[in-house]
XYZ file of C-alpha atoms in Angstrom:
302
model
C -2.785 17.143 23.272
C -3.326 20.526 24.967
C 0.137 21.823 24.123
C 0.001 20.435 20.594
C -3.283 22.261 19.963
C -1.888 25.437 21.496
C 1.101 25.251 19.161
C -1.144 24.861 16.090
C -3.238 27.828 17.252
C -0.063 29.895 17.658
C 1.022 29.050 14.101
C -2.381 30.198 12.821
C -2.051 33.518 14.645
C 1.492 34.094 13.393
C 0.577 33.246 9.787
C -2.375 35.668 9.813
C -3.901 34.822 6.412
C -6.448 37.244 4.953
C -8.521 37.353 1.791
C -9.477 40.256 -0.436
C -11.855 38.781 -2.964
C -9.866 36.074 -4.759
C -6.514 37.475 -3.610
C -4.771 36.040 -0.587
C -2.449 37.963 1.700
C -0.486 36.911 4.758
C 1.847 38.415 7.289
C 5.524 37.467 7.066
C 6.729 36.331 10.452
C 10.333 35.607 11.337
C 9.229 32.701 13.543
C 7.883 30.869 10.502
C 10.299 31.760 7.701
C 13.275 29.670 8.872
C 13.092 27.497 5.757
C 12.323 30.237 3.229
C 15.974 30.887 2.382
C 16.381 27.224 1.382
C 13.654 27.410 -1.248
C 15.277 29.922 -3.610
C 18.731 31.224 -4.372
C 21.302 32.124 -1.731
C 20.143 35.761 -1.668
C 16.551 34.863 -0.781
C 15.601 35.578 2.812
C 11.805 35.743 2.742
C 9.307 33.378 1.212
C 8.208 34.463 -2.266
C 4.611 33.323 -2.034
C 1.906 31.814 0.137
C 2.839 28.204 -0.668
C 6.460 28.736 0.358
C 5.355 30.351 3.607
C 3.020 27.502 4.604
C 5.745 25.006 3.618
C 8.126 26.768 6.001
C 5.444 26.919 8.713
C 4.700 23.204 8.225
C 8.372 22.265 8.588
C 8.512 24.465 11.679
C 5.582 22.493 13.100
C 7.334 19.183 12.460
C 10.605 20.425 13.928
C 9.117 21.826 17.120
C 6.438 19.208 17.810
C 8.884 16.964 19.654
C 10.350 19.839 21.651
C 6.848 20.863 22.689
C 5.542 18.268 25.128
C 2.389 16.876 23.532
C 0.790 16.434 26.956
C 0.255 13.410 29.149
C -0.565 11.283 26.093
C 2.928 11.840 24.643
C 1.774 11.501 21.044
C 4.052 9.467 18.807
C 5.865 10.871 15.782
C 3.390 9.404 13.301
C 0.442 11.064 15.082
C 2.282 14.380 15.206
C 3.015 14.088 11.482
C -0.638 13.267 10.746
C -1.923 16.337 12.571
C 0.716 18.593 10.990
C -0.360 17.249 7.582
C -3.989 18.069 8.337
C -2.980 21.646 9.055
C -0.876 21.853 5.870
C -3.635 20.507 3.615
C -6.165 22.856 5.185
C -3.886 25.810 4.435
C -3.243 24.600 0.864
C -6.983 24.286 0.307
C -7.533 27.891 1.407
C -5.896 29.166 -1.764
C -8.491 28.424 -4.431
C -6.164 29.777 -7.116
C -3.612 26.981 -6.900
C -4.001 23.775 -8.897
C -2.570 21.424 -6.288
C -5.067 18.704 -5.408
C -2.926 16.196 -3.514
C -0.080 16.126 -1.031
C 2.409 14.394 -3.331
C 2.311 17.255 -5.827
C 2.836 19.823 -3.086
C 5.746 17.877 -1.583
C 7.469 17.467 -4.942
C 7.102 21.153 -5.779
C 7.944 22.861 -2.487
C 9.661 20.469 -0.058
C 11.498 17.712 -1.924
C 14.223 19.999 -3.303
C 15.254 21.285 0.140
C 15.296 17.890 1.836
C 19.110 17.822 1.897
C 19.021 20.867 4.190
C 16.212 19.511 6.344
C 18.090 16.279 7.071
C 20.853 18.278 8.790
C 18.446 19.603 11.421
C 17.990 17.769 14.781
C 14.669 16.381 16.067
C 13.694 14.763 12.760
C 11.350 12.147 14.209
C 8.120 13.782 13.042
C 9.616 14.718 9.657
C 10.729 11.126 9.053
C 7.194 9.982 9.854
C 5.826 12.551 7.399
C 8.289 11.371 4.733
C 7.206 7.793 5.374
C 3.597 8.788 4.703
C 4.643 10.468 1.440
C 6.691 7.450 0.329
C 3.769 5.095 0.944
C 1.577 7.198 -1.328
C 3.939 7.058 -4.317
C 2.518 3.721 -5.486
C -1.035 4.158 -4.264
C -3.827 6.709 -4.205
C -2.414 10.172 -3.317
C -3.569 11.968 -0.179
C -6.202 14.477 -1.286
C -6.062 18.053 -0.020
C -9.865 18.412 0.198
C -10.345 15.193 2.167
C -7.587 16.123 4.617
C -9.139 19.583 5.032
C -12.380 17.954 6.182
C -10.454 15.976 8.785
C -8.633 19.114 9.926
C -11.952 20.850 10.600
C -12.754 18.041 13.049
C -9.305 18.365 14.636
C -9.820 22.123 15.005
C -13.084 21.625 16.894
C -11.418 19.037 19.131
C -8.447 21.334 19.779
C -10.788 24.152 20.771
C -12.494 21.789 23.215
C -9.181 20.769 24.792
C -8.120 24.418 25.074
C -11.412 25.605 26.571
C -11.574 22.755 29.068
C -7.988 23.353 30.165
C -8.545 27.094 30.654
C -12.095 27.282 31.986
C -12.513 23.928 33.739
C -15.825 24.170 35.679
C -16.711 27.362 33.797
C -16.633 25.628 30.398
C -20.392 25.984 29.927
C -20.367 25.284 26.158
C -18.745 21.874 26.528
C -21.856 19.889 25.572
C -22.633 22.108 22.575
C -19.039 21.901 21.297
C -18.984 18.138 21.814
C -22.221 17.806 19.846
C -20.681 19.863 17.031
C -17.663 17.553 16.963
C -19.868 14.442 17.074
C -21.911 15.743 14.128
C -18.772 16.501 12.121
C -17.276 13.112 13.013
C -20.423 11.291 11.937
C -20.412 13.108 8.580
C -16.839 11.937 8.042
C -17.769 8.432 9.158
C -20.556 8.307 6.561
C -18.250 9.585 3.806
C -17.004 6.577 1.812
C -14.140 8.651 0.382
C -12.844 8.912 3.979
C -13.640 5.482 5.425
C -12.622 3.720 2.196
C -9.047 5.057 2.357
C -6.584 3.576 4.858
C -4.728 6.871 5.429
C -7.912 8.821 6.192
C -9.341 5.996 8.321
C -6.182 5.963 10.421
C -6.449 9.701 11.079
C -10.169 9.384 11.834
C -9.280 6.643 14.314
C -6.740 8.956 15.977
C -9.394 11.666 16.293
C -11.785 9.156 17.850
C -9.132 8.107 20.382
C -8.316 11.715 21.270
C -12.017 12.534 21.689
C -12.504 9.565 24.012
C -9.476 10.697 26.021
C -10.977 14.179 26.212
C -14.283 12.749 27.381
C -12.564 10.860 30.171
C -10.292 13.712 31.288
C -12.768 16.566 30.991
C -15.350 14.734 33.087
C -12.960 15.155 36.006
C -12.484 18.890 35.406
C -15.875 20.104 34.252
C -19.352 19.022 35.333
C -20.787 20.360 32.055
C -18.861 17.644 30.167
C -20.511 14.707 31.923
C -23.183 14.160 29.264
C -21.180 14.629 26.066
C -22.078 12.081 23.363
C -20.373 8.757 22.757
C -19.161 8.361 19.179
C -19.978 5.373 16.983
C -17.273 3.019 15.766
C -15.624 3.815 12.459
C -17.480 2.190 9.578
C -15.873 -0.667 7.692
C -14.899 0.057 4.061
C -17.827 -0.322 1.675
C -16.197 -3.158 -0.280
C -15.842 -5.174 2.940
C -19.478 -4.589 3.856
C -20.568 -5.636 0.352
C -18.514 -8.828 0.529
C -19.927 -9.691 3.966
C -23.465 -9.047 2.740
C -22.955 -11.198 -0.364
C -21.542 -14.020 1.732
C -24.506 -13.825 4.113
C -27.000 -13.910 1.236
C -25.212 -16.858 -0.348
C -25.202 -18.772 2.949
C -28.951 -18.227 3.243
C -29.739 -19.174 -0.351
C -27.731 -22.413 -0.513
C -29.987 -24.509 1.769
C -33.067 -23.154 -0.026
C -31.674 -23.946 -3.477
C -30.623 -27.414 -2.376
C -34.103 -28.004 -0.983
C -35.586 -27.300 -4.424
C -32.983 -28.830 -6.739
C -32.418 -32.178 -5.005
C -36.112 -33.178 -5.153
C -36.136 -32.059 -8.790
C -33.364 -34.479 -9.720
C -34.966 -37.200 -7.651
C -38.101 -36.672 -9.713
C -36.091 -36.866 -12.923
C -34.470 -40.062 -11.714
C -37.859 -41.582 -10.922
C -39.074 -40.662 -14.388
C -36.051 -42.370 -15.911
C -36.715 -45.483 -13.837
C -40.165 -45.750 -15.358
C -38.522 -46.059 -18.752
C -36.357 -48.963 -17.609
C -33.089 -47.316 -16.567
C -30.818 -49.524 -14.525
C -31.276 -48.706 -10.801
C -27.541 -48.751 -10.099
C -26.880 -46.226 -12.892
C -29.825 -44.217 -11.621
C -28.342 -43.919 -8.105
C -24.922 -43.018 -9.530
C -26.512 -40.334 -11.698
C -28.275 -38.794 -8.679
C -25.126 -38.766 -6.530
C -23.102 -37.051 -9.247
C -25.740 -34.366 -9.778
C -26.024 -33.621 -6.033
C -22.213 -33.371 -5.739
C -22.091 -30.909 -8.648
C -24.793 -28.738 -7.063
C -22.990 -28.613 -3.705
C -19.672 -27.848 -5.390
C -21.162 -24.936 -7.350
C -22.767 -23.509 -4.226
C -19.504 -23.778 -2.272
C -17.578 -22.020 -5.038
C -20.172 -19.246 -5.092
C -19.525 -18.460 -1.441
């Protein structure tokens, strides 16, 4: 995780994005423009705009993630792709002038057309994982840029914690404060139904939780200031699941109560009928049928 975070930080430094009012500017860097020539005609060498540059930087991330040891955890391709996607969406969201709101639109506009070139490049594990994520979204809710940006902000805090702990060790005096900041941000995400109600976002949130817990365990050994960092709560279940569980619980509670009231009612009705000369055998049959119908309705309700 340390090296992965360091690589993301290096990309941010090389990209060097700046704002002047509503206008965005960035520094062209030869380390990040390897894919720029694929996006235009054969004469194009540099990226034409901000979106092309971050596309090239994103593909550079995916390509080099496997060559850069992700640390002792040895993060899998799908986790590497997730974290690269967080970075990409965060960078897309920086440009308030573009009209791209989800990852599918960005992929189709800037990456899809150069895929034939990308597939010729070695170390495609992380890219294939990224493409798998895109393909899954074609027939479901697209991955939103704003939601992913929120998750990236949590990743950025966590990356800073890993970096500081690795460099400063016992001198990392702000460990508790930084951990509290991450815990607060995580809890806000955990309370956001737009995050916890989406499988893709929940999976990334789960990865962040795992990486935080790993940090908590490892940093305790390196830095005494990290011994009291907070424990995070479990990720909330989707709201629809909670509603269904609540409804089932209410129904289970109500059924015995309703039966307690309705069965005596029909017994009273049956007694009334008996006073008017109804046959006792028909009376008992009538009661049994009514009780069965009540139980069946209550069972179907649950």
